[in-house]
Amino acid sequence: MSKSLDQQDECLRRMGVVHDQTLNVGGIAASILGRLVSKGGKHEPNEEVEEQEPRRVKWSDLREWLESDQQLYWITGKAGSGKSTLMKFLCSSTANVPPLVVVEEEEGCGAPMESYRCHPYLKKWASPSLLVVASFYFWNSGKEMQMTQEGLLRTLLYQITSQCPEIIAEIDPGYWESLCLFGLQVTNWRVQVLHKMLFQAVDALSKTSKICLFVDGLDEFANNHEDLIFMVKELIQSSRQIKVCVASRPWNVFQDALGQGPSLRLEDLTFNDIKVFVESKFHADPEFEKLKWRYPSFTNQLIENIVAKASGVFLWVDLVVTSLLAGMTRGDRIQDFQRRLDELPPDLENLYEKILYSLDQRYLEHAAQYFALVEAARDPLTILQFAFADEESVESALKMACGPLDEYGIRLRIEAMSRRLNSRCKGFLEIDKGMQVIQGIHERHPSEVTVQYLHRTLRDFIKSPKAQKYLRSSMDPRSDPFIQLCITYLMSIKTRLAHLLLERGIIRCLIAAANVTQLNEAAMILLVDELKNEAKRPASWQQLYKMFGRESLYVQHRSPRLEQFISSSPSDKDFLRLAIIFEVVPYVRARATQAGFIQNAVPENPRRDPSLLLIALYCVEPNPTMVECLLDLGVEPNLKLSKSDSKTLWMFALTQVSTLYKIQNDLTPERYLEVEDKWKQTLKLMFLRGGHLAKVPDPLLTPISRRLLKEIKDEVGPIDQPNMGLTAWLGSIKLK
């Protein structure tokens, strides 16, 4: 039986291993939780609400399953039928509080009693044991962590250990001892380790608790679906104290594995709910009420026809009703409505295609720009940020004074942006209010609601080659969503938007800047210079510095200890290092020589004043273009790291290749070869610029670096003229 946190703290104090007040069991647990969440572990349900919430939820035998000892339940249905809506409904709050907030603590696990809608039923199953609930939502159009097993495991572990922190010492004793005895930071866990930790967590909790997991979107898992099904079944076989509810489309792989047990097919149960939804949408429209007064029998039959053709798919209904209501504003006749309904395809993809091709040609380019902007953003933009990107220019962003916008001005921008979205995109993009739709929580400020696709299948359709070809044909080739993102993030920082953490805004702006087209590089450099002025404010820089010390959320291919290269006092050189970290090559090329930062003097301390090339190499996945840029600017590959270290930048690069061993089992073969090729390109560039002149001690080489080096030598052949860097090489040509 695990000891309480206070007891464990006391044990550590008696052992004399806790010298820092922050290094106690609670702090260590927080550190582990922080590491779980640093790559996406604290995963909230995808805020893309799948469709309008039905007024009534048909439970079928789901309620019986929640109360019973049966361990596996499958919710299935067509795309857009409401699977994610139902899963979110089950895990949404009944008390206007977010899920996983502790409302009533009992001795032992701090389980969120009464906070989920499913809790009253699950407690009948769990009683007298404690109840632990966790959930995950796969999304193959989201971030990497939202579609992988690593994201699933991190999320479930984070949510479980947040409720029961006293089991952390049991799920990975090795890490726990390292933290307690030596204060070592937790590094990134491999998938195999996370898998073992989850099963150990289930084993530890089974003594006092019962666990229910909700996993949505199995069909959106990025890898082998059989592996995912196997893990789910392995979990429920490991303990009788756990049950799992999963949701997916009715693909054969899931039908074969899950179809024999308790299940629910949504489209068979939602006819009446869809009818209620259609009636409520129509009756809320004044023009429809006029039509109903004149033709009551026709309007009733129209509703019945829509519901019948929907075949249980809420999303299809939502799009069709929106289309028909738009016709009412144009004064369509009753025969026009029925003809329009008959012409609309019954399946989603063909419906998407018909709506796309019917977009107003005057606004098609504008709509295409909107879709490109949504795709380019790492995270959903708020409606106000979308307005910044749509309305503002580089010049206006540079000239904007710092300070909050007035409330009236915000509302005017939002109202105008909302009308443009409606007129340009015909419901494809919508203002999404997120989980509040289901939870009934208070509305967020209008500036904080986001612009997203109506449904994930719609995003997949817009990304299809056919749709992209059509949209790009309407766009000006000079159009660049990334320069617009630079504008919107800079303006968000300047206007101090409450929802945007300042340090995240700075980082998002740099990520966007790294992707601008060549045509917009000059404008991007001006915007990043202005960003530098904002970032160098003491309060802003301190937030950035602290973030780098605790996580690598936005630079997952780099070391989590990035703050060792960034000083706590901001300077132009520190900001240039940030630009290298986030791979803003044109900015580095423009500003490194201008500020005189390219020096080949050996530093006293490589961490206080590292070579810019060292920063570019200090990663798991290098950017050969950045390395080439720094070499072109004159950085010498054979420069020593410090006066006290005989290792050179070239030697460091050869040893850093060994990071490939760490990631080999965590990547697909195609992705691994991509990363390995980037290392090969990087080594080849350094080899040609002087690395070939250096004698590398054999112990520094690993089988991977030795193989890559041999391949490079075979490709290059004999080198007669030393490659001294572009500047020196051009100088030698002039002398001749």
Coordinates of N, CA and C in Angstrom, one line a residue, residues 312-496:
G312 N -29.8 9.6 -40.3 CA -29.2 9.6 -39.0 C -28.0 10.5 -38.9
V313 N -27.6 11.3 -39.9 CA -26.3 12.0 -39.9 C -26.7 13.5 -39.6
F314 N -26.4 13.9 -38.4 CA -26.7 15.3 -37.9 C -26.0 16.3 -38.8
L315 N -24.7 16.0 -39.1 CA -23.9 17.0 -39.9 C -24.6 17.3 -41.2
W316 N -25.0 16.3 -41.9 CA -25.7 16.4 -43.2 C -26.9 17.4 -43.0
V317 N -27.7 17.1 -42.0 CA -28.9 17.9 -41.7 C -28.5 19.4 -41.5
D318 N -27.4 19.6 -40.7 CA -27.0 21.0 -40.4 C -26.7 21.8 -41.6
L319 N -25.9 21.1 -42.6 CA -25.5 21.8 -43.8 C -26.7 22.0 -44.7
V320 N -27.6 21.0 -44.8 CA -28.8 21.2 -45.7 C -29.7 22.2 -45.2
V321 N -30.0 22.2 -43.9 CA -30.9 23.3 -43.3 C -30.4 24.7 -43.6
T322 N -29.1 24.8 -43.4 CA -28.4 26.1 -43.6 C -28.6 26.5 -45.1
S323 N -28.4 25.6 -46.0 CA -28.6 25.9 -47.4 C -30.0 26.3 -47.7
L324 N -31.0 25.6 -47.2 CA -32.4 25.9 -47.5 C -32.8 27.2 -46.8
L325 N -32.3 27.5 -45.7 CA -32.7 28.8 -45.0 C -32.1 29.9 -45.8
A326 N -30.9 29.7 -46.4 CA -30.4 30.8 -47.3 C -31.3 31.0 -48.5
G327 N -31.9 30.0 -49.0 CA -32.9 30.2 -50.1 C -34.1 31.0 -49.7
M328 N -34.5 30.8 -48.5 CA -35.7 31.6 -48.0 C -35.4 33.1 -48.0
T329 N -34.2 33.5 -47.7 CA -33.8 34.9 -47.7 C -33.9 35.5 -49.2
R330 N -33.8 34.6 -50.2 CA -33.9 35.0 -51.6 C -35.3 34.9 -52.2
G331 N -36.3 34.5 -51.3 CA -37.6 34.4 -51.8 C -38.0 33.2 -52.6
D332 N -37.3 32.1 -52.4 CA -37.5 30.9 -53.2 C -39.0 30.4 -53.0
R333 N -39.6 29.8 -54.0 CA -40.9 29.3 -54.0 C -40.9 27.9 -53.4
I334 N -42.1 27.3 -53.1 CA -42.1 26.0 -52.4 C -41.5 24.9 -53.3
Q335 N -41.8 25.0 -54.6 CA -41.2 24.0 -55.5 C -39.7 24.1 -55.6
D336 N -39.2 25.3 -55.4 CA -37.7 25.5 -55.4 C -37.1 24.8 -54.2
F337 N -37.7 24.8 -53.0 CA -37.2 24.2 -51.8 C -37.1 22.7 -52.1
Q338 N -38.2 22.1 -52.6 CA -38.2 20.6 -52.8 C -37.1 20.2 -53.8
R339 N -37.0 21.0 -54.9 CA -36.0 20.7 -55.9 C -34.6 20.8 -55.4
R340 N -34.4 21.8 -54.6 CA -33.0 22.0 -54.0 C -32.7 20.8 -53.1
L341 N -33.7 20.3 -52.3 CA -33.5 19.2 -51.4 C -33.2 17.9 -52.2
D342 N -34.0 17.7 -53.3 CA -33.8 16.6 -54.2 C -32.4 16.6 -54.8
E343 N -31.9 17.8 -55.1 CA -30.6 17.9 -55.8 C -29.4 17.7 -54.9
L344 N -29.6 17.8 -53.6 CA -28.5 17.7 -52.6 C -28.1 16.2 -52.4
P345 N -26.9 15.8 -52.6 CA -26.5 14.4 -52.4 C -26.7 13.9 -51.0
P346 N -27.0 12.7 -50.9 CA -27.3 12.1 -49.5 C -26.1 11.8 -48.7
D347 N -24.9 11.7 -49.4 CA -23.7 11.4 -48.6 C -22.9 12.7 -48.4
L348 N -22.1 12.7 -47.4 CA -21.4 14.0 -47.0 C -20.4 14.5 -48.0
E349 N -19.5 13.6 -48.5 CA -18.5 14.1 -49.4 C -19.0 14.7 -50.7
N350 N -20.0 14.1 -51.3 CA -20.6 14.7 -52.5 C -21.4 16.0 -52.1
L351 N -21.9 16.0 -50.9 CA -22.6 17.3 -50.5 C -21.5 18.4 -50.3
Y352 N -20.4 18.1 -49.7 CA -19.3 19.0 -49.6 C -18.9 19.6 -50.9
E353 N -18.7 18.7 -51.9 CA -18.3 19.1 -53.2 C -19.3 20.0 -53.9
K354 N -20.6 19.7 -53.7 CA -21.6 20.5 -54.4 C -21.6 21.9 -53.7
I355 N -21.5 22.0 -52.4 CA -21.5 23.3 -51.7 C -20.2 24.1 -52.1
L356 N -19.1 23.4 -52.2 CA -17.9 24.1 -52.6 C -18.0 24.7 -54.0
Y357 N -18.5 24.0 -54.9 CA -18.6 24.5 -56.3 C -19.7 25.5 -56.4
S358 N -20.6 25.6 -55.4 CA -21.6 26.6 -55.5 C -21.3 27.9 -54.7
L359 N -20.0 28.0 -54.2 CA -19.6 29.2 -53.5 C -19.6 30.3 -54.5
D360 N -20.0 31.5 -54.0 CA -20.1 32.7 -54.9 C -18.7 33.0 -55.5
Q361 N -18.6 33.0 -56.8 CA -17.3 33.2 -57.5 C -16.7 34.5 -57.1
R362 N -17.4 35.5 -56.7 CA -16.8 36.8 -56.3 C -16.0 36.6 -55.1
Y363 N -16.4 35.6 -54.2 CA -15.8 35.5 -52.9 C -14.9 34.2 -52.8
L364 N -14.8 33.5 -53.9 CA -14.1 32.2 -53.9 C -12.6 32.4 -53.5
E365 N -12.0 33.4 -54.0 CA -10.6 33.6 -53.6 C -10.5 33.9 -52.1
H366 N -11.4 34.7 -51.6 CA -11.4 35.1 -50.2 C -11.7 33.8 -49.3
A367 N -12.6 33.0 -49.8 CA -12.8 31.7 -49.0 C -11.6 30.8 -49.0
A368 N -10.9 30.7 -50.2 CA -9.7 29.9 -50.3 C -8.6 30.4 -49.3
Q369 N -8.5 31.8 -49.2 CA -7.6 32.3 -48.3 C -7.9 32.0 -46.8
Y370 N -9.2 32.0 -46.5 CA -9.7 31.6 -45.2 C -9.3 30.1 -44.9
F371 N -9.5 29.2 -45.8 CA -9.2 27.8 -45.6 C -7.7 27.7 -45.4
A372 N -6.9 28.4 -46.2 CA -5.4 28.3 -46.1 C -5.0 28.8 -44.8
L373 N -5.6 29.9 -44.2 CA -5.2 30.5 -43.0 C -5.5 29.5 -41.8
V374 N -6.7 28.8 -41.9 CA -7.0 27.8 -40.8 C -6.0 26.7 -40.9
E375 N -5.6 26.3 -42.0 CA -4.7 25.2 -42.2 C -3.3 25.5 -41.7
A376 N -2.9 26.8 -41.9 CA -1.5 27.2 -41.6 C -1.3 27.4 -40.1
A377 N -2.4 27.7 -39.4 CA -2.3 28.0 -37.9 C -2.1 26.7 -37.2
R378 N -1.1 26.7 -36.3 CA -0.9 25.5 -35.4 C -2.1 25.2 -34.5
D379 N -2.7 26.2 -34.0 CA -3.8 26.1 -33.1 C -4.9 27.0 -33.7
P380 N -6.2 26.6 -33.3 CA -7.3 27.4 -33.9 C -7.2 28.9 -33.5
L381 N -7.4 29.8 -34.5 CA -7.4 31.2 -34.2 C -8.7 31.7 -33.6
T382 N -8.7 32.6 -32.8 CA -9.9 33.2 -32.3 C -10.5 34.1 -33.4
I383 N -11.8 34.4 -33.2 CA -12.5 35.2 -34.2 C -11.8 36.6 -34.4
L384 N -11.3 37.1 -33.2 CA -10.6 38.4 -33.3 C -9.2 38.3 -34.0
Q385 N -8.5 37.2 -33.8 CA -7.3 37.0 -34.5 C -7.5 36.8 -36.0
F386 N -8.6 36.1 -36.3 CA -9.0 35.9 -37.7 C -9.2 37.3 -38.3
A387 N -9.9 38.2 -37.6 CA -10.1 39.5 -38.1 C -8.8 40.2 -38.4
F388 N -7.9 40.1 -37.4 CA -6.6 40.7 -37.6 C -5.9 40.3 -38.9
A389 N -5.9 38.9 -39.1 CA -5.3 38.4 -40.3 C -6.0 38.8 -41.6
D390 N -7.3 39.0 -41.5 CA -8.1 39.3 -42.7 C -8.1 40.8 -43.1
E391 N -8.0 41.6 -42.0 CA -8.1 43.1 -42.3 C -6.8 43.9 -42.3
E392 N -5.8 43.4 -41.5 CA -4.7 44.2 -41.3 C -3.5 43.9 -42.2
S393 N -2.6 44.9 -42.3 CA -1.4 44.8 -43.2 C -0.2 44.8 -42.4
V394 N 0.9 44.6 -43.1 CA 2.2 44.7 -42.4 C 2.4 46.1 -41.8
E395 N 2.1 47.1 -42.6 CA 2.3 48.5 -42.1 C 1.4 48.8 -40.9
S396 N 0.2 48.3 -40.9 CA -0.7 48.7 -39.7 C -0.2 47.9 -38.5
A397 N 0.3 46.7 -38.7 CA 0.8 45.9 -37.5 C 2.0 46.6 -36.9
L398 N 2.9 47.1 -37.8 CA 4.1 47.8 -37.3 C 3.7 49.1 -36.5
K399 N 2.7 49.8 -37.0 CA 2.4 51.1 -36.5 C 1.5 51.0 -35.2
M400 N 0.8 49.9 -35.1 CA -0.1 49.7 -33.9 C 0.6 50.0 -32.6
A401 N 0.0 50.8 -31.8 CA 0.5 51.1 -30.4 C 0.1 49.9 -29.5
C402 N 0.9 49.7 -28.5 CA 0.7 48.7 -27.5 C -0.5 49.1 -26.6
G403 N -1.3 48.1 -26.2 CA -2.4 48.4 -25.3 C -3.7 47.7 -25.8
P404 N -4.6 47.5 -24.9 CA -5.8 46.8 -25.2 C -6.7 47.6 -26.1
L405 N -7.5 46.9 -26.9 CA -8.5 47.5 -27.8 C -9.7 47.8 -26.9
D406 N -10.5 48.9 -27.4 CA -11.7 49.2 -26.6 C -12.7 48.1 -27.0
E407 N -13.7 47.9 -26.0 CA -14.7 46.9 -26.2 C -15.5 47.0 -27.4
Y408 N -15.9 48.3 -27.7 CA -16.8 48.5 -28.8 C -16.1 48.2 -30.1
G409 N -14.8 48.5 -30.2 CA -14.0 48.2 -31.4 C -13.9 46.7 -31.6
I410 N -13.7 46.0 -30.5 CA -13.6 44.5 -30.6 C -14.9 43.9 -31.2
R411 N -16.0 44.4 -30.7 CA -17.3 43.8 -31.1 C -17.6 44.2 -32.6
L412 N -17.2 45.4 -33.0 CA -17.4 45.7 -34.4 C -16.6 44.8 -35.3
R413 N -15.3 44.6 -34.9 CA -14.5 43.7 -35.7 C -15.1 42.3 -35.8
I414 N -15.5 41.8 -34.7 CA -16.1 40.4 -34.6 C -17.3 40.3 -35.4
E415 N -18.2 41.3 -35.3 CA -19.5 41.2 -36.1 C -19.2 41.2 -37.6
A416 N -18.3 42.1 -38.0 CA -17.9 42.1 -39.5 C -17.3 40.8 -39.9
M417 N -16.4 40.2 -39.1 CA -15.7 39.0 -39.4 C -16.7 37.9 -39.5
S418 N -17.7 37.8 -38.6 CA -18.7 36.8 -38.6 C -19.5 36.8 -39.9
R419 N -19.9 38.0 -40.3 CA -20.7 38.1 -41.5 C -19.9 37.7 -42.8
R420 N -18.6 38.0 -42.8 CA -17.7 37.6 -43.9 C -17.6 36.1 -43.9
L421 N -17.4 35.4 -42.8 CA -17.3 34.0 -42.7 C -18.6 33.3 -43.3
N422 N -19.7 33.9 -42.9 CA -21.0 33.3 -43.4 C -21.2 33.5 -44.9
S423 N -20.8 34.6 -45.4 CA -21.1 34.9 -46.8 C -20.0 34.2 -47.7
R424 N -18.8 34.0 -47.2 CA -17.8 33.4 -48.0 C -17.7 31.9 -48.0
C425 N -18.0 31.4 -46.8 CA -17.7 29.9 -46.6 C -19.0 29.0 -46.5
K426 N -20.2 29.6 -46.5 CA -21.4 28.9 -46.5 C -21.5 27.8 -45.4
G427 N -21.0 28.1 -44.2 CA -21.1 27.1 -43.1 C -19.9 26.2 -43.0
F428 N -18.9 26.2 -44.0 CA -17.8 25.3 -43.9 C -16.9 25.7 -42.7
L429 N -16.7 27.0 -42.4 CA -16.1 27.5 -41.3 C -17.1 28.1 -40.4
E430 N -16.9 27.9 -39.1 CA -17.9 28.5 -38.1 C -17.2 28.9 -36.9
I431 N -17.9 29.8 -36.1 CA -17.4 30.2 -34.9 C -17.7 29.2 -33.8
D432 N -16.7 28.6 -33.3 CA -16.9 27.4 -32.4 C -16.8 27.8 -31.0
K433 N -17.8 27.5 -30.2 CA -17.8 27.9 -28.8 C -17.3 26.7 -27.9
G434 N -16.9 25.7 -28.5 CA -16.3 24.6 -27.8 C -17.2 23.8 -26.8
M435 N -16.6 23.3 -25.8 CA -17.3 22.5 -24.8 C -18.4 23.2 -24.1
Q436 N -18.4 24.5 -24.1 CA -19.5 25.2 -23.4 C -20.9 24.8 -24.0
V437 N -20.9 24.5 -25.3 CA -22.2 24.1 -25.9 C -22.8 22.9 -25.2
I438 N -21.9 22.0 -24.8 CA -22.4 20.8 -24.1 C -22.5 20.9 -22.6
Q439 N -21.5 21.6 -22.0 CA -21.5 21.7 -20.6 C -22.4 22.7 -20.0
G440 N -22.8 23.7 -20.8 CA -23.7 24.7 -20.3 C -23.0 25.8 -19.5
I441 N -21.7 25.9 -19.6 CA -21.0 26.9 -18.8 C -21.2 28.3 -19.4
H442 N -20.8 29.3 -18.7 CA -21.0 30.6 -19.1 C -20.2 30.9 -20.4
E443 N -20.8 31.7 -21.2 CA -20.1 32.1 -22.5 C -18.8 32.8 -22.3
R444 N -17.8 32.4 -23.1 CA -16.5 33.1 -23.1 C -16.8 34.5 -23.8
H445 N -15.8 35.4 -23.6 CA -15.8 36.7 -24.2 C -15.8 36.4 -25.7
P446 N -16.6 37.2 -26.5 CA -16.7 36.9 -28.0 C -15.3 36.9 -28.6
S447 N -14.3 37.6 -28.1 CA -13.0 37.6 -28.7 C -12.2 36.3 -28.5
E448 N -12.7 35.4 -27.7 CA -12.0 34.2 -27.3 C -12.6 33.0 -28.0
V449 N -13.7 33.1 -28.7 CA -14.3 31.9 -29.4 C -13.4 31.7 -30.7
T450 N -13.3 30.5 -31.1 CA -12.4 30.2 -32.2 C -13.1 30.0 -33.6
V451 N -12.4 30.1 -34.6 CA -12.9 29.8 -36.0 C -12.4 28.4 -36.4
Q452 N -13.3 27.4 -36.7 CA -12.8 26.1 -37.0 C -13.8 25.5 -38.1
Y453 N -13.3 24.4 -38.6 CA -14.2 23.7 -39.6 C -15.4 23.2 -38.8
L454 N -16.5 23.1 -39.6 CA -17.8 22.6 -39.0 C -17.6 21.2 -38.5
H455 N -16.7 20.4 -39.2 CA -16.5 19.0 -38.8 C -15.2 18.5 -39.3
R456 N -14.6 17.5 -38.7 CA -13.3 17.0 -39.1 C -13.3 16.4 -40.5
T457 N -14.4 15.8 -40.9 CA -14.5 15.3 -42.3 C -14.5 16.4 -43.3
L458 N -14.9 17.6 -42.9 CA -14.9 18.7 -43.8 C -13.5 19.2 -44.1
R459 N -12.7 19.2 -43.0 CA -11.3 19.5 -43.2 C -10.6 18.5 -44.1
D460 N -10.8 17.2 -43.9 CA -10.3 16.2 -44.8 C -10.6 16.5 -46.2
F461 N -11.9 16.9 -46.5 CA -12.3 17.1 -47.8 C -11.6 18.4 -48.4
I462 N -11.5 19.4 -47.7 CA -10.8 20.6 -48.1 C -9.3 20.3 -48.4
K463 N -8.7 19.4 -47.7 CA -7.3 19.1 -47.9 C -7.1 18.1 -49.1
S464 N -8.2 17.5 -49.6 CA -8.1 16.6 -50.7 C -7.5 17.2 -52.0
P465 N -6.8 16.5 -52.8 CA -6.1 17.1 -54.0 C -7.1 17.8 -54.9
K466 N -8.3 17.2 -55.1 CA -9.3 17.8 -56.0 C -9.8 19.2 -55.5
A467 N -10.1 19.2 -54.1 CA -10.6 20.5 -53.6 C -9.4 21.5 -53.6
Q468 N -8.2 21.1 -53.3 CA -7.1 22.0 -53.2 C -6.8 22.6 -54.6
K469 N -6.9 21.8 -55.7 CA -6.7 22.2 -57.0 C -7.7 23.3 -57.4
Y470 N -8.9 23.1 -57.0 CA -10.0 24.1 -57.3 C -9.8 25.4 -56.6
L471 N -9.4 25.3 -55.3 CA -9.2 26.5 -54.5 C -8.0 27.3 -54.9
R472 N -6.9 26.6 -55.2 CA -5.7 27.3 -55.6 C -5.8 28.0 -56.9
S473 N -6.7 27.4 -57.8 CA -6.8 28.0 -59.1 C -7.5 29.4 -59.0
S474 N -8.1 29.7 -57.8 CA -8.7 31.0 -57.6 C -7.9 32.0 -56.9
M475 N -6.7 31.5 -56.3 CA -5.9 32.3 -55.4 C -4.8 33.0 -56.2
D476 N -4.5 34.2 -55.7 CA -3.3 34.9 -56.2 C -2.1 34.2 -55.7
P477 N -1.1 33.8 -56.6 CA 0.0 33.0 -56.2 C 0.9 33.7 -55.1
R478 N 0.7 35.0 -55.0 CA 1.5 35.8 -54.0 C 0.8 35.7 -52.6
S479 N -0.4 35.1 -52.5 CA -1.1 35.0 -51.2 C -0.3 34.1 -50.3
D480 N -0.1 34.5 -49.1 CA 0.7 33.8 -48.1 C 0.1 33.8 -46.7
P481 N -0.5 32.7 -46.3 CA -1.2 32.7 -45.0 C -0.2 32.9 -43.8
F482 N 1.1 32.6 -44.0 CA 2.0 32.7 -42.9 C 2.4 34.1 -42.6
I483 N 2.5 35.0 -43.6 CA 2.7 36.4 -43.3 C 1.5 37.0 -42.6
Q484 N 0.3 36.5 -42.9 CA -0.9 37.0 -42.2 C -0.9 36.5 -40.8
L485 N -0.4 35.3 -40.5 CA -0.3 34.8 -39.2 C 0.7 35.6 -38.4
C486 N 1.9 36.0 -39.0 CA 2.8 36.9 -38.3 C 2.1 38.2 -37.9
I487 N 1.3 38.7 -38.8 CA 0.6 40.0 -38.5 C -0.3 39.8 -37.3
T488 N -1.1 38.7 -37.3 CA -2.1 38.5 -36.3 C -1.5 38.2 -34.9
Y489 N -0.4 37.4 -34.9 CA 0.2 37.1 -33.6 C 0.9 38.4 -33.0
L490 N 1.5 39.2 -33.9 CA 2.1 40.4 -33.4 C 1.1 41.3 -32.9
M491 N -0.1 41.5 -33.6 CA -1.1 42.3 -33.1 C -1.8 41.8 -31.8
S492 N -1.9 40.5 -31.7 CA -2.4 39.9 -30.5 C -1.5 40.2 -29.3
I493 N -0.2 40.2 -29.5 CA 0.7 40.5 -28.4 C 0.6 42.0 -28.1
K494 N 0.5 42.8 -29.1 CA 0.5 44.2 -28.8 C -0.8 44.6 -28.1
T495 N -1.9 44.0 -28.4 CA -3.2 44.3 -27.8 C -3.5 43.6 -26.6
R496 N -2.5 42.7 -26.2 CA -2.6 42.0 -24.9 C -3.9 41.2 -24.7

